[in-house]
Short mmCIF file of C-alpha atoms and ligand atoms in Angstrom, two decimals:
data_model
loop_
_atom_site.label_atom_id
_atom_site.label_comp_id
_atom_site.label_asym_id
_atom_site.label_seq_id
_atom_site.Cartn_x
_atom_site.Cartn_y
_atom_site.Cartn_z
CA MET A 1462 -70.85 -203.63 -288.80
CA ILE A 1463 -72.70 -202.69 -285.65
CA HIS A 1464 -75.70 -204.94 -285.06
CA GLY A 1465 -78.30 -205.12 -282.33
CA GLU A 1466 -77.04 -204.82 -278.81
CA LEU A 1467 -73.36 -205.55 -279.38
CA HIS A 1468 -70.78 -202.84 -278.96
CA GLN A 1469 -67.90 -202.40 -281.31
CA SER A 1470 -64.41 -200.90 -281.34
CA VAL A 1471 -64.31 -198.25 -284.04
CA ARG A 1472 -61.26 -196.73 -285.70
CA GLN A 1473 -60.21 -193.72 -287.78
CA TYR A 1474 -60.42 -193.97 -291.55
CA ILE A 1475 -57.38 -192.29 -293.08
CA ASN A 1476 -56.17 -192.57 -296.67
CA GLY A 1477 -58.27 -195.65 -297.33
CA ARG A 1478 -57.12 -197.53 -294.20
CA TRP A 1479 -58.59 -198.16 -290.76
CA GLU A 1480 -56.23 -196.80 -288.10
CA THR A 1481 -56.06 -197.15 -284.34
CA SER A 1482 -54.99 -194.26 -282.07
CA ALA A 1483 -52.92 -193.95 -278.93
CA THR A 1484 -55.98 -193.13 -276.83
CA THR A 1485 -59.58 -194.33 -276.82
CA GLY A 1486 -62.99 -193.19 -275.56
CA VAL A 1487 -66.44 -194.76 -275.17
CA SER A 1488 -70.01 -193.82 -275.93
CA ALA A 1489 -72.81 -195.08 -273.68
CA ASN A 1490 -76.53 -195.59 -274.17
CA PRO A 1491 -78.32 -192.65 -272.49
CA SER A 1492 -81.43 -194.82 -271.97
CA ASP A 1493 -79.36 -197.37 -270.05
CA THR A 1494 -75.96 -196.12 -269.03
CA SER A 1495 -74.73 -199.62 -268.19
CA GLU A 1496 -74.61 -200.36 -271.94
CA VAL A 1497 -71.50 -199.30 -273.87
CA VAL A 1498 -72.40 -198.56 -277.49
CA ALA A 1499 -68.89 -198.10 -278.87
CA GLU A 1500 -65.24 -197.82 -277.93
CA TYR A 1501 -63.52 -195.48 -280.31
CA ALA A 1502 -60.03 -194.37 -281.25
CA ARG A 1503 -59.38 -190.69 -280.43
CA ALA A 1504 -57.29 -188.88 -283.01
CA GLY A 1505 -54.63 -186.40 -281.94
CA ARG A 1506 -53.30 -183.50 -284.03
CA ARG A 1507 -50.71 -185.67 -285.77
CA GLN A 1508 -53.23 -188.22 -286.97
CA VAL A 1509 -55.59 -185.48 -288.15
CA GLY A 1510 -52.62 -184.05 -290.03
CA PHE A 1511 -52.20 -187.38 -291.89
CA ALA A 1512 -55.88 -187.36 -292.83
CA ILE A 1513 -55.67 -183.78 -294.13
CA ARG A 1514 -52.56 -184.59 -296.15
CA ALA A 1515 -54.30 -187.64 -297.65
CA ALA A 1516 -57.31 -185.51 -298.60
CA ALA A 1517 -55.07 -182.86 -300.15
CA ASP A 1518 -53.20 -185.48 -302.19
CA ALA A 1519 -56.45 -187.09 -303.36
CA PHE A 1520 -58.12 -183.83 -304.33
CA PRO A 1521 -56.64 -183.14 -307.81
CA HIS A 1522 -57.72 -186.51 -309.20
CA TRP A 1523 -61.16 -186.53 -307.57
CA SER A 1524 -61.87 -182.92 -308.54
CA HIS A 1525 -61.58 -183.97 -312.20
CA SER A 1526 -63.67 -187.13 -311.87
CA THR A 1527 -66.72 -187.34 -314.12
CA PRO A 1528 -70.17 -186.39 -312.82
CA GLN A 1529 -71.33 -189.96 -313.47
CA ARG A 1530 -68.55 -191.33 -311.27
CA ARG A 1531 -69.49 -189.05 -308.39
CA ALA A 1532 -73.20 -189.71 -308.85
CA ASP A 1533 -72.62 -193.47 -308.76
CA VAL A 1534 -70.66 -193.26 -305.50
CA LEU A 1535 -73.29 -191.09 -303.81
CA ASP A 1536 -76.14 -193.21 -305.09
CA ARG A 1537 -74.51 -196.34 -303.73
CA ILE A 1538 -74.08 -194.77 -300.29
CA GLY A 1539 -77.69 -193.56 -300.31
CA THR A 1540 -78.98 -196.97 -301.35
CA GLU A 1541 -77.18 -198.71 -298.49
CA LEU A 1542 -78.31 -196.15 -295.91
CA LEU A 1543 -81.92 -196.58 -297.01
CA ALA A 1544 -81.71 -200.37 -297.10
CA ARG A 1545 -80.29 -200.40 -293.55
CA ARG A 1546 -82.46 -197.61 -292.14
CA ASP A 1547 -84.01 -199.77 -289.39
CA GLU A 1548 -80.66 -201.07 -288.16
CA LEU A 1549 -79.08 -197.60 -288.35
CA GLY A 1550 -82.07 -196.08 -286.60
CA LEU A 1551 -81.64 -198.61 -283.81
CA LEU A 1552 -77.97 -197.68 -283.45
CA LEU A 1553 -78.79 -193.96 -283.44
CA ALA A 1554 -81.52 -194.43 -280.82
CA ARG A 1555 -79.05 -196.37 -278.66
CA GLU A 1556 -76.29 -193.79 -278.96
CA VAL A 1557 -78.29 -190.51 -278.71
CA GLY A 1558 -81.57 -191.46 -277.04
CA LYS A 1559 -83.93 -190.34 -279.82
CA THR A 1560 -87.06 -192.50 -279.98
CA LEU A 1561 -86.84 -195.32 -282.51
CA PRO A 1562 -89.31 -193.75 -285.02
CA GLU A 1563 -87.39 -190.45 -284.89
CA ALA A 1564 -84.08 -192.28 -285.28
CA VAL A 1565 -85.25 -194.36 -288.25
CA ALA A 1566 -86.60 -191.18 -289.86
CA GLU A 1567 -83.16 -189.59 -289.45
CA ALA A 1568 -81.38 -192.57 -291.04
CA THR A 1569 -83.86 -192.34 -293.92
CA ARG A 1570 -83.19 -188.65 -294.33
CA ALA A 1571 -79.43 -189.30 -294.48
CA GLY A 1572 -79.98 -191.83 -297.29
CA GLN A 1573 -82.27 -189.47 -299.17
CA THR A 1574 -79.71 -186.69 -298.87
CA PHE A 1575 -77.04 -188.83 -300.59
CA LYS A 1576 -79.56 -189.74 -303.32
CA PHE A 1577 -80.41 -186.06 -303.83
CA PHE A 1578 -76.75 -185.11 -304.21
CA ALA A 1579 -76.16 -188.01 -306.59
CA GLY A 1580 -78.54 -186.07 -308.83
CA GLU A 1581 -76.83 -182.78 -308.08
CA ALA A 1582 -73.48 -184.22 -309.21
CA MET A 1583 -75.03 -184.70 -312.67
CA ARG A 1584 -76.72 -181.32 -312.82
CA GLY A 1585 -73.61 -179.06 -312.63
CA GLY A 1586 -73.69 -176.44 -315.33
CA GLY A 1587 -73.00 -172.71 -315.46
CA GLU A 1588 -73.79 -169.58 -317.44
CA ASN A 1589 -72.74 -168.55 -320.89
CA MET A 1590 -73.08 -165.00 -322.18
CA ALA A 1591 -71.74 -162.54 -324.71
CA SER A 1592 -68.92 -160.28 -323.59
CA LEU A 1593 -69.04 -156.50 -323.77
CA ARG A 1594 -66.28 -156.90 -326.37
CA ALA A 1595 -67.17 -158.03 -329.89
CA GLY A 1596 -66.27 -161.63 -330.64
CA VAL A 1597 -65.52 -162.53 -327.02
CA GLN A 1598 -67.47 -165.23 -325.18
CA VAL A 1599 -67.80 -165.36 -321.39
CA ASP A 1600 -68.77 -168.32 -319.31
CA VAL A 1601 -69.20 -168.70 -315.58
CA THR A 1602 -68.45 -172.15 -314.19
CA ARG A 1603 -68.12 -173.70 -310.76
CA GLU A 1604 -65.15 -175.71 -309.53
CA PRO A 1605 -64.62 -177.66 -306.30
CA VAL A 1606 -62.99 -175.76 -303.45
CA GLY A 1607 -60.46 -178.37 -302.24
CA VAL A 1608 -60.23 -180.13 -298.88
CA ALA A 1609 -63.41 -179.72 -296.83
CA GLY A 1610 -63.13 -180.05 -293.04
CA LEU A 1611 -66.57 -181.09 -291.77
CA ILE A 1612 -67.29 -180.75 -288.04
CA THR A 1613 -70.64 -181.96 -286.69
CA PRO A 1614 -72.62 -182.04 -283.42
CA TRP A 1615 -74.09 -185.06 -281.61
CA ASN A 1616 -77.79 -184.30 -281.86
CA SER A 1617 -78.35 -185.45 -285.47
CA PRO A 1618 -75.39 -187.79 -285.95
CA LEU A 1619 -76.43 -189.15 -289.36
CA ALA A 1620 -78.45 -186.33 -290.92
CA VAL A 1621 -76.08 -183.43 -290.24
CA PRO A 1622 -72.96 -185.30 -291.48
CA ALA A 1623 -74.89 -186.40 -294.60
CA THR A 1624 -75.88 -182.77 -295.22
CA LYS A 1625 -72.19 -181.87 -295.40
CA ILE A 1626 -70.45 -184.99 -296.79
CA ALA A 1627 -72.85 -185.57 -299.71
CA PRO A 1628 -72.58 -182.10 -301.31
CA ALA A 1629 -68.83 -181.92 -300.60
CA LEU A 1630 -68.23 -185.14 -302.56
CA ALA A 1631 -70.87 -184.40 -305.21
CA HIS A 1632 -69.13 -181.15 -306.10
CA GLY A 1633 -65.69 -182.80 -306.30
CA ASN A 1634 -64.10 -181.92 -302.95
CA SER A 1635 -62.17 -184.28 -300.70
CA VAL A 1636 -63.30 -184.61 -297.10
CA VAL A 1637 -62.02 -184.91 -293.55
CA PHE A 1638 -65.03 -185.58 -291.32
CA LYS A 1639 -64.96 -185.11 -287.55
CA PRO A 1640 -68.10 -186.23 -285.73
CA ALA A 1641 -68.93 -185.23 -282.14
CA GLU A 1642 -67.38 -187.29 -279.37
CA LEU A 1643 -70.73 -188.50 -278.01
CA VAL A 1644 -71.63 -190.30 -281.26
CA PRO A 1645 -68.61 -192.23 -282.60
CA ALA A 1646 -70.64 -195.32 -283.56
CA CYS A 1647 -72.93 -193.27 -285.82
CA GLY A 1648 -69.96 -191.43 -287.35
CA TRP A 1649 -68.03 -194.63 -287.88
CA THR A 1650 -70.99 -196.50 -289.39
CA LEU A 1651 -71.55 -193.75 -291.93
CA ALA A 1652 -67.82 -193.76 -292.72
CA GLU A 1653 -67.79 -197.54 -293.07
CA ILE A 1654 -70.57 -197.37 -295.66
CA ILE A 1655 -68.74 -194.58 -297.51
CA SER A 1656 -65.49 -196.59 -297.38
CA ARG A 1657 -67.11 -199.32 -299.52
CA ALA A 1658 -68.46 -196.96 -302.19
CA ALA A 1659 -65.45 -197.16 -304.54
CA LEU A 1660 -63.94 -193.79 -303.68
CA PRO A 1661 -60.21 -193.38 -304.33
CA ALA A 1662 -58.11 -193.56 -301.14
CA GLY A 1663 -57.89 -190.23 -299.32
CA VAL A 1664 -61.02 -188.65 -300.85
CA PHE A 1665 -62.97 -189.35 -297.67
CA ASN A 1666 -61.40 -189.55 -294.19
CA LEU A 1667 -62.87 -189.98 -290.71
CA VAL A 1668 -61.16 -188.59 -287.61
CA MET A 1669 -62.76 -189.01 -284.21
CA GLY A 1670 -61.57 -187.03 -281.22
CA SER A 1671 -62.10 -183.92 -279.17
CA GLY A 1672 -63.09 -180.58 -280.62
CA ARG A 1673 -60.20 -178.85 -278.95
CA GLU A 1674 -57.61 -181.18 -280.47
CA ALA A 1675 -58.93 -183.00 -283.56
CA GLY A 1676 -61.45 -180.29 -284.51
CA GLN A 1677 -59.06 -177.42 -283.96
CA ALA A 1678 -56.38 -179.19 -286.03
CA LEU A 1679 -58.79 -179.14 -288.98
CA VAL A 1680 -59.65 -175.50 -288.47
CA ASP A 1681 -56.00 -174.45 -288.24
CA SER A 1682 -54.54 -176.46 -291.11
CA PRO A 1683 -53.53 -174.39 -294.15
CA LEU A 1684 -54.35 -177.46 -296.29
CA VAL A 1685 -58.06 -177.30 -295.36
CA ASP A 1686 -59.71 -174.96 -297.84
CA ALA A 1687 -63.24 -174.95 -296.44
CA VAL A 1688 -64.56 -175.53 -292.91
CA SER A 1689 -68.23 -176.37 -292.38
CA PHE A 1690 -69.23 -176.43 -288.72
CA THR A 1691 -72.52 -177.19 -287.02
CA GLY A 1692 -72.59 -176.73 -283.28
CA SER A 1693 -72.77 -174.17 -280.50
CA ALA A 1694 -72.46 -170.42 -281.09
CA ARG A 1695 -69.50 -170.21 -278.73
CA ASN A 1696 -67.40 -172.74 -280.65
CA GLY A 1697 -68.61 -171.38 -283.97
CA GLU A 1698 -67.34 -167.92 -283.12
CA ARG A 1699 -63.88 -169.32 -282.27
CA ILE A 1700 -63.77 -171.36 -285.46
CA LEU A 1701 -64.79 -168.37 -287.54
CA GLN A 1702 -61.96 -166.26 -286.11
CA ALA A 1703 -59.32 -168.94 -286.67
CA ALA A 1704 -60.43 -170.06 -290.13
CA ALA A 1705 -61.13 -166.58 -291.50
CA ALA A 1706 -57.73 -165.39 -290.28
CA ARG A 1707 -56.09 -167.81 -292.72
CA ARG A 1708 -58.73 -167.02 -295.40
CA ALA A 1709 -60.40 -170.42 -295.44
CA LYS A 1710 -63.99 -170.59 -296.60
CA VAL A 1711 -66.24 -170.92 -293.53
CA GLN A 1712 -69.83 -172.03 -293.04
CA LEU A 1713 -71.38 -172.03 -289.57
CA GLU A 1714 -74.75 -173.46 -288.49
CA MET A 1715 -75.32 -172.67 -284.85
CA GLY A 1716 -77.96 -172.49 -282.18
CA GLY A 1717 -81.24 -170.67 -281.96
CA LYS A 1718 -83.79 -169.22 -279.57
CA ASN A 1719 -86.64 -170.01 -281.88
CA ALA A 1720 -90.14 -168.65 -281.28
CA LEU A 1721 -93.56 -170.07 -282.06
CA VAL A 1722 -96.16 -167.28 -282.14
CA VAL A 1723 -99.76 -168.26 -281.39
CA LEU A 1724 -102.41 -165.70 -282.37
CA ALA A 1725 -105.95 -165.49 -281.00
CA ASP A 1726 -107.47 -166.71 -284.27
CA ALA A 1727 -105.36 -169.92 -284.37
CA ASP A 1728 -106.70 -173.45 -284.02
CA ILE A 1729 -105.53 -173.81 -280.42
CA ASP A 1730 -105.32 -177.61 -280.37
CA HIS A 1731 -103.19 -177.53 -283.51
CA ALA A 1732 -101.02 -174.79 -281.97
CA VAL A 1733 -100.52 -176.98 -278.89
CA ASP A 1734 -99.44 -179.86 -281.19
CA CYS A 1735 -96.93 -177.55 -282.89
CA ALA A 1736 -95.63 -176.39 -279.50
CA VAL A 1737 -95.24 -179.93 -278.12
CA GLN A 1738 -93.46 -181.18 -281.22
CA GLY A 1739 -91.28 -178.10 -281.60
CA ALA A 1740 -90.37 -177.52 -277.99
CA TYR A 1741 -90.19 -180.98 -276.47
CA PHE A 1742 -89.71 -183.76 -279.02
CA SER A 1743 -86.11 -185.02 -279.03
CA ASN A 1744 -86.00 -183.32 -275.61
CA GLY A 1745 -85.63 -179.90 -277.22
CA GLN A 1746 -82.15 -181.00 -278.33
CA ARG A 1747 -82.64 -179.50 -281.77
CA CYS A 1748 -81.25 -176.25 -283.10
CA THR A 1749 -84.75 -175.49 -284.42
CA ALA A 1750 -86.53 -176.22 -281.12
CA SER A 1751 -89.13 -173.62 -280.13
CA SER A 1752 -88.10 -172.71 -276.61
CA ARG A 1753 -90.19 -169.49 -276.71
CA LEU A 1754 -93.96 -169.76 -277.13
CA ILE A 1755 -95.30 -166.24 -277.71
CA VAL A 1756 -99.05 -166.23 -277.19
CA GLU A 1757 -101.59 -163.47 -277.83
CA ALA A 1758 -103.23 -162.36 -274.56
CA ALA A 1759 -106.78 -163.29 -275.61
CA VAL A 1760 -105.87 -167.03 -275.81
CA HIS A 1761 -102.93 -167.11 -273.38
CA ASP A 1762 -104.69 -168.87 -270.53
CA VAL A 1763 -106.52 -171.43 -272.64
CA PHE A 1764 -103.32 -172.24 -274.58
CA VAL A 1765 -101.32 -172.70 -271.38
CA ALA A 1766 -104.05 -174.89 -269.85
CA ARG A 1767 -104.22 -177.17 -272.88
CA LEU A 1768 -100.45 -177.39 -273.26
CA HIS A 1769 -100.21 -178.25 -269.57
CA GLN A 1770 -102.74 -181.06 -270.08
CA ARG A 1771 -100.78 -182.42 -273.06
CA LEU A 1772 -97.47 -182.39 -271.18
CA LYS A 1773 -99.01 -184.53 -268.45
CA THR A 1774 -99.86 -187.22 -271.02
CA LEU A 1775 -96.41 -187.46 -272.64
CA LYS A 1776 -94.60 -190.75 -272.05
CA ILE A 1777 -90.93 -190.33 -271.16
CA GLY A 1778 -88.80 -193.47 -271.20
CA HIS A 1779 -86.28 -195.80 -272.84
CA ALA A 1780 -85.77 -194.72 -276.45
CA LEU A 1781 -86.45 -198.25 -277.74
CA GLU A 1782 -89.69 -198.75 -275.82
CA ARG A 1783 -92.82 -198.77 -277.97
CA GLY A 1784 -95.12 -195.78 -277.42
CA VAL A 1785 -92.50 -193.57 -275.79
CA ASP A 1786 -92.85 -189.92 -276.89
CA ILE A 1787 -89.55 -188.63 -275.53
CA GLY A 1788 -86.37 -190.54 -274.64
CA PRO A 1789 -83.55 -189.52 -272.29
CA LEU A 1790 -81.24 -186.54 -272.65
CA VAL A 1791 -77.98 -187.43 -274.34
CA ASP A 1792 -75.70 -187.48 -271.28
CA GLU A 1793 -75.37 -186.66 -267.61
CA GLU A 1794 -73.88 -183.24 -268.29
CA ARG A 1795 -76.77 -182.14 -270.56
CA LEU A 1796 -79.32 -183.46 -268.05
CA ALA A 1797 -77.64 -181.50 -265.24
CA ARG A 1798 -77.59 -178.37 -267.43
CA SER A 1799 -81.30 -178.63 -268.23
CA LEU A 1800 -82.15 -179.18 -264.56
CA ALA A 1801 -80.00 -176.14 -263.71
CA TRP A 1802 -82.06 -174.06 -266.17
CA VAL A 1803 -85.18 -175.06 -264.24
CA GLU A 1804 -83.61 -173.68 -261.06
CA ILE A 1805 -82.50 -170.48 -262.81
CA ALA A 1806 -86.05 -169.95 -264.09
CA LYS A 1807 -87.50 -170.39 -260.61
CA GLU A 1808 -84.91 -168.10 -259.02
CA GLU A 1809 -85.61 -165.39 -261.59
CA GLY A 1810 -89.31 -165.49 -260.76
CA ALA A 1811 -90.67 -167.24 -263.85
CA GLU A 1812 -93.94 -169.00 -263.00
CA HIS A 1813 -93.54 -172.76 -262.97
CA VAL A 1814 -96.39 -174.60 -264.76
CA TRP A 1815 -95.15 -178.17 -265.09
CA GLY A 1816 -92.20 -180.58 -265.06
CA GLY A 1817 -88.47 -180.04 -264.90
CA GLU A 1818 -87.79 -182.97 -262.57
CA PRO A 1819 -85.37 -185.88 -262.97
CA LEU A 1820 -87.24 -189.14 -263.58
CA LYS A 1821 -86.40 -192.71 -262.59
CA ARG A 1822 -87.08 -195.54 -265.01
CA ALA A 1823 -86.40 -199.30 -265.01
CA THR A 1824 -82.95 -198.65 -266.49
CA ALA A 1825 -80.53 -195.98 -265.31
CA GLY A 1826 -80.74 -193.18 -267.88
CA HIS A 1827 -80.80 -189.39 -268.21
CA TYR A 1828 -84.55 -188.84 -267.93
CA MET A 1829 -86.43 -185.67 -267.02
CA SER A 1830 -89.96 -184.38 -267.36
CA PRO A 1831 -90.55 -181.60 -269.90
CA ALA A 1832 -90.65 -178.22 -268.18
CA LEU A 1833 -92.99 -175.29 -268.87
CA PHE A 1834 -92.74 -171.78 -267.42
CA LEU A 1835 -94.55 -168.49 -267.84
CA ALA A 1836 -91.77 -165.97 -268.33
CA ARG A 1837 -91.07 -162.33 -269.06
CA PRO A 1838 -88.85 -161.27 -271.98
CA GLU A 1839 -85.96 -160.33 -269.68
CA HIS A 1840 -85.73 -163.77 -268.07
CA ARG A 1841 -82.70 -165.80 -269.09
CA ILE A 1842 -84.87 -168.79 -270.10
CA ALA A 1843 -86.50 -166.45 -272.64
CA ARG A 1844 -83.16 -165.25 -274.01
CA GLU A 1845 -80.54 -168.03 -274.02
CA GLU A 1846 -80.42 -171.32 -275.88
CA ILE A 1847 -81.18 -174.20 -273.49
CA PHE A 1848 -81.02 -177.22 -275.79
CA GLY A 1849 -83.13 -179.24 -273.42
CA PRO A 1850 -86.82 -179.89 -272.64
CA VAL A 1851 -87.45 -176.48 -271.08
CA ALA A 1852 -89.77 -173.95 -272.76
CA CYS A 1853 -91.47 -170.75 -271.71
CA VAL A 1854 -94.63 -168.90 -272.67
CA LEU A 1855 -94.43 -165.13 -273.22
CA ARG A 1856 -97.64 -163.08 -273.29
CA ALA A 1857 -98.08 -160.60 -276.15
CA ALA A 1858 -100.84 -157.96 -276.32
CA ASP A 1859 -101.30 -158.37 -280.08
CA TYR A 1860 -99.61 -159.49 -283.30
CA ASP A 1861 -97.26 -156.48 -283.44
CA GLU A 1862 -95.93 -157.14 -279.97
CA ALA A 1863 -95.63 -160.87 -280.73
CA LEU A 1864 -93.52 -160.13 -283.81
CA ALA A 1865 -91.35 -157.68 -281.86
CA LEU A 1866 -90.75 -160.31 -279.15
CA CYS A 1867 -90.00 -162.95 -281.78
CA ASN A 1868 -87.28 -160.75 -283.29
CA ASP A 1869 -85.91 -159.61 -279.91
CA THR A 1870 -83.05 -162.13 -279.88
CA PRO A 1871 -79.48 -162.28 -281.16
CA SER A 1872 -80.25 -165.49 -283.06
CA GLY A 1873 -82.43 -166.09 -286.10
CA LEU A 1874 -82.75 -169.69 -287.22
CA SER A 1875 -86.43 -170.71 -287.42
CA ALA A 1876 -89.68 -168.99 -286.40
CA GLY A 1877 -93.28 -170.16 -286.59
CA ILE A 1878 -96.73 -168.66 -286.38
CA CYS A 1879 -100.08 -170.34 -285.76
CA THR A 1880 -102.89 -168.25 -287.21
CA ASN A 1881 -105.81 -168.38 -289.60
CA SER A 1882 -105.13 -164.83 -290.78
CA LEU A 1883 -103.56 -164.73 -294.22
CA LYS A 1884 -102.57 -161.11 -293.61
CA HIS A 1885 -100.63 -161.93 -290.44
CA ALA A 1886 -99.12 -165.10 -291.91
CA MET A 1887 -97.82 -163.22 -294.95
CA HIS A 1888 -96.53 -160.32 -292.85
CA PHE A 1889 -94.77 -162.74 -290.49
CA ARG A 1890 -93.07 -164.60 -293.34
CA ARG A 1891 -91.64 -161.31 -294.57
CA HIS A 1892 -90.73 -159.70 -291.22
CA ALA A 1893 -89.48 -162.54 -288.98
CA GLU A 1894 -85.69 -162.07 -288.86
CA VAL A 1895 -84.80 -165.72 -289.41
CA GLY A 1896 -83.60 -168.10 -292.09
CA MET A 1897 -86.73 -170.29 -292.04
CA THR A 1898 -90.39 -169.45 -291.33
CA MET A 1899 -93.21 -171.88 -290.54
CA VAL A 1900 -96.92 -171.14 -290.80
CA ASN A 1901 -99.13 -173.51 -288.79
CA LEU A 1902 -96.15 -175.86 -288.47
CA PRO A 1903 -93.63 -176.55 -285.68
CA THR A 1904 -90.36 -174.60 -285.83
CA ALA A 1905 -88.47 -177.92 -286.04
CA GLY A 1906 -88.83 -180.44 -288.87
CA VAL A 1907 -87.49 -179.37 -292.27
CA ASP A 1908 -87.09 -180.85 -295.74
CA PHE A 1909 -83.66 -181.95 -296.97
CA HIS A 1910 -83.86 -180.58 -300.54
CA VAL A 1911 -84.24 -176.85 -299.79
CA PRO A 1912 -81.90 -174.38 -298.05
CA PHE A 1913 -81.38 -174.75 -294.31
CA GLY A 1914 -79.80 -172.14 -292.09
CA GLY A 1915 -80.17 -168.99 -290.06
CA ARG A 1916 -79.46 -165.29 -289.81
CA LYS A 1917 -77.92 -163.10 -287.12
CA GLY A 1918 -76.09 -165.22 -284.52
CA SER A 1919 -77.46 -168.52 -285.89
CA GLY A 1920 -75.42 -168.79 -289.02
CA TYR A 1921 -72.60 -167.54 -291.14
CA GLY A 1922 -71.77 -168.15 -294.77
CA PRO A 1923 -73.86 -169.77 -297.50
CA ARG A 1924 -76.85 -171.96 -296.63
CA GLU A 1925 -76.65 -175.75 -296.47
CA GLN A 1926 -78.84 -178.24 -298.35
CA GLY A 1927 -80.39 -178.40 -301.79
CA ARG A 1928 -79.05 -176.63 -304.83
CA HIS A 1929 -77.76 -173.80 -302.60
CA ALA A 1930 -75.12 -176.12 -301.15
CA ALA A 1931 -73.08 -175.40 -304.28
CA GLU A 1932 -72.42 -171.88 -302.95
CA PHE A 1933 -70.18 -173.28 -300.25
CA TYR A 1934 -68.73 -176.39 -301.90
CA THR A 1935 -67.72 -174.72 -305.16
CA THR A 1936 -65.88 -171.61 -306.23
CA VAL A 1937 -66.86 -169.56 -309.27
CA LYS A 1938 -64.59 -169.12 -312.28
CA THR A 1939 -65.24 -166.60 -315.08
CA GLY A 1940 -63.71 -167.59 -318.43
CA TYR A 1941 -63.19 -165.23 -321.41
CA MET A 1942 -62.40 -166.46 -324.91
CA LEU A 1943 -61.92 -164.70 -328.23
CA ALA A 1944 -63.86 -166.87 -330.64
P1 NAD B 2017 -70.40 -178.14 -279.88
O1 NAD B 2017 -70.13 -176.75 -280.37
O2 NAD B 2017 -70.01 -178.46 -278.49
O3 NAD B 2017 -69.66 -179.21 -280.81
C1 NAD B 2017 -69.92 -179.32 -282.19
C2 NAD B 2017 -68.70 -179.97 -282.87
O4 NAD B 2017 -67.62 -179.04 -282.83
C3 NAD B 2017 -68.19 -181.23 -282.18
O5 NAD B 2017 -67.75 -182.16 -283.16
C4 NAD B 2017 -67.02 -180.72 -281.36
O6 NAD B 2017 -66.06 -181.71 -281.06
C5 NAD B 2017 -66.45 -179.67 -282.30
N1 NAD B 2017 -65.64 -178.61 -281.66
C6 NAD B 2017 -65.76 -178.10 -280.43
N2 NAD B 2017 -64.80 -177.17 -280.22
C7 NAD B 2017 -64.09 -177.07 -281.38
C8 NAD B 2017 -62.98 -176.29 -281.79
N3 NAD B 2017 -62.40 -175.40 -280.98
N4 NAD B 2017 -62.51 -176.45 -283.04
C9 NAD B 2017 -63.09 -177.34 -283.88
N5 NAD B 2017 -64.11 -178.13 -283.54
C10 NAD B 2017 -64.63 -177.99 -282.29
O7 NAD B 2017 -71.96 -178.42 -280.11
P2 NAD B 2017 -72.77 -179.70 -279.63
O8 NAD B 2017 -72.99 -179.63 -278.15
O9 NAD B 2017 -72.19 -180.94 -280.22
O10 NAD B 2017 -74.16 -179.45 -280.38
C11 NAD B 2017 -75.17 -178.64 -279.86
C12 NAD B 2017 -75.17 -177.29 -280.55
O11 NAD B 2017 -75.27 -177.48 -281.96
C13 NAD B 2017 -76.38 -176.45 -280.18
O12 NAD B 2017 -75.98 -175.13 -279.93
C14 NAD B 2017 -77.27 -176.52 -281.41
O13 NAD B 2017 -78.14 -175.44 -281.57
C15 NAD B 2017 -76.27 -176.62 -282.50
N6 NAD B 2017 -76.85 -177.23 -283.70
C16 NAD B 2017 -77.08 -176.43 -284.76
C17 NAD B 2017 -77.65 -176.95 -285.90
C18 NAD B 2017 -77.88 -176.07 -287.09
O14 NAD B 2017 -77.89 -176.58 -288.20
N7 NAD B 2017 -78.06 -174.78 -286.93
C19 NAD B 2017 -77.96 -178.31 -285.97
C20 NAD B 2017 -77.72 -179.10 -284.86
C21 NAD B 2017 -77.15 -178.54 -283.73
#
């Protein structure tokens, strides 16, 4: 187990055994880069192949296990995650740089997700109806799909894997899980808990390694029946092409350019709260981050002034320090990218309001001040996903223009509106071209028991989470019988 400040060597979990690899990598603490969090084994194609074969061999038995058996396993995993939420939150904060309260909340969510799917394992069921032919009965049932290849990003290293692993197992699939390279300790810790939950060998496997090698091996293998990917749109597109070409089931959850609309009749202080939480908490490193703040002209200046004031008060620092609002960015590369976006915005003529500078703290980490710009719709910062603490305000003449701007993007994950008008709130819920709408709430921050996902360039395939997860992790069978 990983405790406190110690770092650990973590291995692959293949066919019920812990395996080393020929090569290794390390993850470092972004709040203090002198601290190694984990050394991890990096799987190559061959090792991933062993894991896939183990999952394929384990599938027939597991797919016929009883609902009670599956529920017990998931419940046990959920119970341990919840019991260890503080310790796991600490690990997550050390590996990703989320503040400790955010990290503990994520560990809690992962535990709750396993508990939810323990219930789902028991709820199964299907439809039963009369046939068009006399004396014939028809039923529609769901069966597991097979081997699920689960590929996850670094930004929510416990919650996103839980969102995939729990429903996959609940519905009777076997799993090969590949976490992102920046978060091996979180991936391994989750796997270690799962490894002690009385699953038959091969039902759950962990492979750590690069996307190009370990991830691609999963996508390409004819033994992997379903690929669920969360990550960037660029990699998602590649994965879709490769997996669909061999007719695997594919689910993609990708980035967004989410908008928060603020109308003139909104409670402006509350709208500022929503903007700060949505755009800047977790450094904007959330797929649901609101990097576009679309504000009605009548309140534009007052909104910008109050947001500016709030940004000045935010405390940026070590993720484990009490009272810190925002920790470091996850690594040097992401920090450099966010700082480059600040330069792009300035060069394009966006008006700089605040922030966007690298910060020095007592420990060497990837710190920067949250950046705010006033932009025009054609600016790149108003069009492309940044995945960092950089947001822009766009001025809209009225609600209609605000909605048009909100929908003027190739992505469609989450969109929010701050207003006291029921008419506009209802219209927005119906006409925002996204998978999730928020009224008087930040665009980020969602429940785990209801569907999660986006439209247009933000997603592909059935939604994740809640009862809807069955759409991806099961396949439908229609049975006819002459009674
Ligand atoms: P990424 O695309 O770089 O990597 C995601 C995962 O895919 C990693 O495990 C990576 O190793 C793997 N991968 C990369 N190339 C691959 C390939 N060719 N074949 C198979 N696997 C491959 O994304 P990231 O930087 O880790 O995460 C940030 C992105 O994730 C952002 O765009 C963000 O919006 C998105 N995201 C989306 C959601 C959502 O649910 N919509 C949630 C969190 C993050």
